[in-house]
Amino acid sequence: MMRRTLLATAALGLGLAFGGTASAQALDKAKACFIYVGPKNDGGWSQYHHEAVEKMQAHYGDKVEVQYQESVPEGADAERVMSQMALSGCNIIFATSFGFMDATNNVAGKFPNVKFEHATGYKREHPNVSTYNARFYEGRAVTATIGGLMTKTNKLGYIGSYPIPEVIMGINAVYLAAKKVNPDVELSVVWAFSWFDPAKEADAAKALIDQGVDVIFSHTDSTAPLIEAQKAGNVIGFGQASDMPEFGPMPRVSSIIDDWTPYYIERVGAVLEGKWEQSDRWDGIASGEVKIGEFSSAVPDDVKAKAQEVMDGIVAGTLHPFTGPLNKQDGTPFLKEGEVISDADLAGMMFYVEGIKGDIPK
């Protein structure tokens, strides 16, 4: 017990010694550090974080030093990597995957002068921890409109990574938007239980295709689902987190693109200016953090027009993908006629909406 106490005290002292200056003090130069759950060239999630990092560094030039580590497992390894980064003099550390949440808060408590930013999480247990996310469900409402109108079998498939609110709301958003334009659609969900595992993602896509699915949505990081759709020949899909244009015009008919560049420029700039403050950000299509890739030539003009209508409504604030009347899967009323879901309910969404079959894994 004494040894653990001494180690904790030593770690705290090192955090104060190496963690940078107080937030109120401007810096001539900052060190910004990033950890990725996958490789920086995964073709999706981690790659687009890394590209945003490169653009941020180009924006600031010599004023910002960047350090990053790829393929960091979620859990104890993430805690070790972030601790090493804090000890190396990082002024701000960005943890770019949901599963880094507890590790981020654990390390932040030991290094109070280092700023921590956690992507897609909700825990801010210390004043030096902020969270940031994107309203991916908005993009899914647009792509699901395309999928619902282009399906020939009326069978849609969704590859889920982990059963967390971000993924559940994506599944629900796809079903609701597709059902709105095609009442006959059904949605099947296959879980990969991984963010980045091309083999598992390919197996999930194959399983969906074997069920007669001809439109695949994915919530994982690799291009494997599009590769399998391409092999099938009659299946369409969408770029996930990145544009994935090499798969166009078929099977990739559009995409959801993550653009973290403005956020990284803003938050690193706040550290440089001594103006960083804890925040919780959740931006979407209107702010440009979520973008919709170009509709390919395989998308009929009337379908493009309908998808554009959905996107325009989201940007204008006249359309929200989760608007009542809406029931939970078991028929329990959730939203009244015209009622729009709250951000708190979205962030904690752990149920399927009425019409989706199957159970959410525990």
C-alpha angles and dihedrals in degrees: 000000000000091000092052091049092050092048092050091049091049092050091051091050091051089049090056092045099048104020098093132246130318117281093251092062120084119227131219089209134012134199113220118192132193137190122202127200091214138025117297089242098049090127092240140034103006094037093056091048088052093048089052089051091053091050090049091052091048088052093056100031115187092359091078130051114198129208125177141170125206132213097017112173116233112252132029094000091058091052091051093049094049092047090054090048092051091049090050091062103265110165094195130019124198116202105197106195135066093236091061090069102102093038090052093053093044093054093041090060090059096046107042095169094056117085117228127199120190121197119224095353133117106206117104101167095160132041090244093061124089130176131214134184142163129235094244090162088072090059091046090056089057096046092043089056087058092045094048092053098041101046116111096188097041086231117124126184133205125196108209125199105198130348097252128130095262091058096039092053088050092053091048093046091053093049095046095047094045092046090052092063097030117029091190098064123118125197126214122191126205119185122220094183089214137083094214122019113122093194094053092043091051091050090050091051091048091051091053093047090050087057091058096261112155099177120056127192118187135200095188132092111244134076092240095108091055091047090056091045089052091052091051091055097204100060126093129204143167138244109258119214088338133049097249090195093169087080095057148151085017136047091003104064097165139337149218109240124197115212111188094163099101092048094050092048091049098047097043088047089054089056091049091050094044090241102111113137132174113270144163113219129187113172130169146174096323093058094042097245089114115044132182116227122232115286107246126233088257090071112089116238094245090053091049089052093051093048090048089051090055092048093048091050092052092050092047092048093238095110128050118181090223106054125140153288086072132148132195119248092269092053096259110147111249109165127024124225108298094001116137120216118251121240089242092057091046093050091052098040109144102153137078119241121243113288099035112111127214135041132281108245116248 
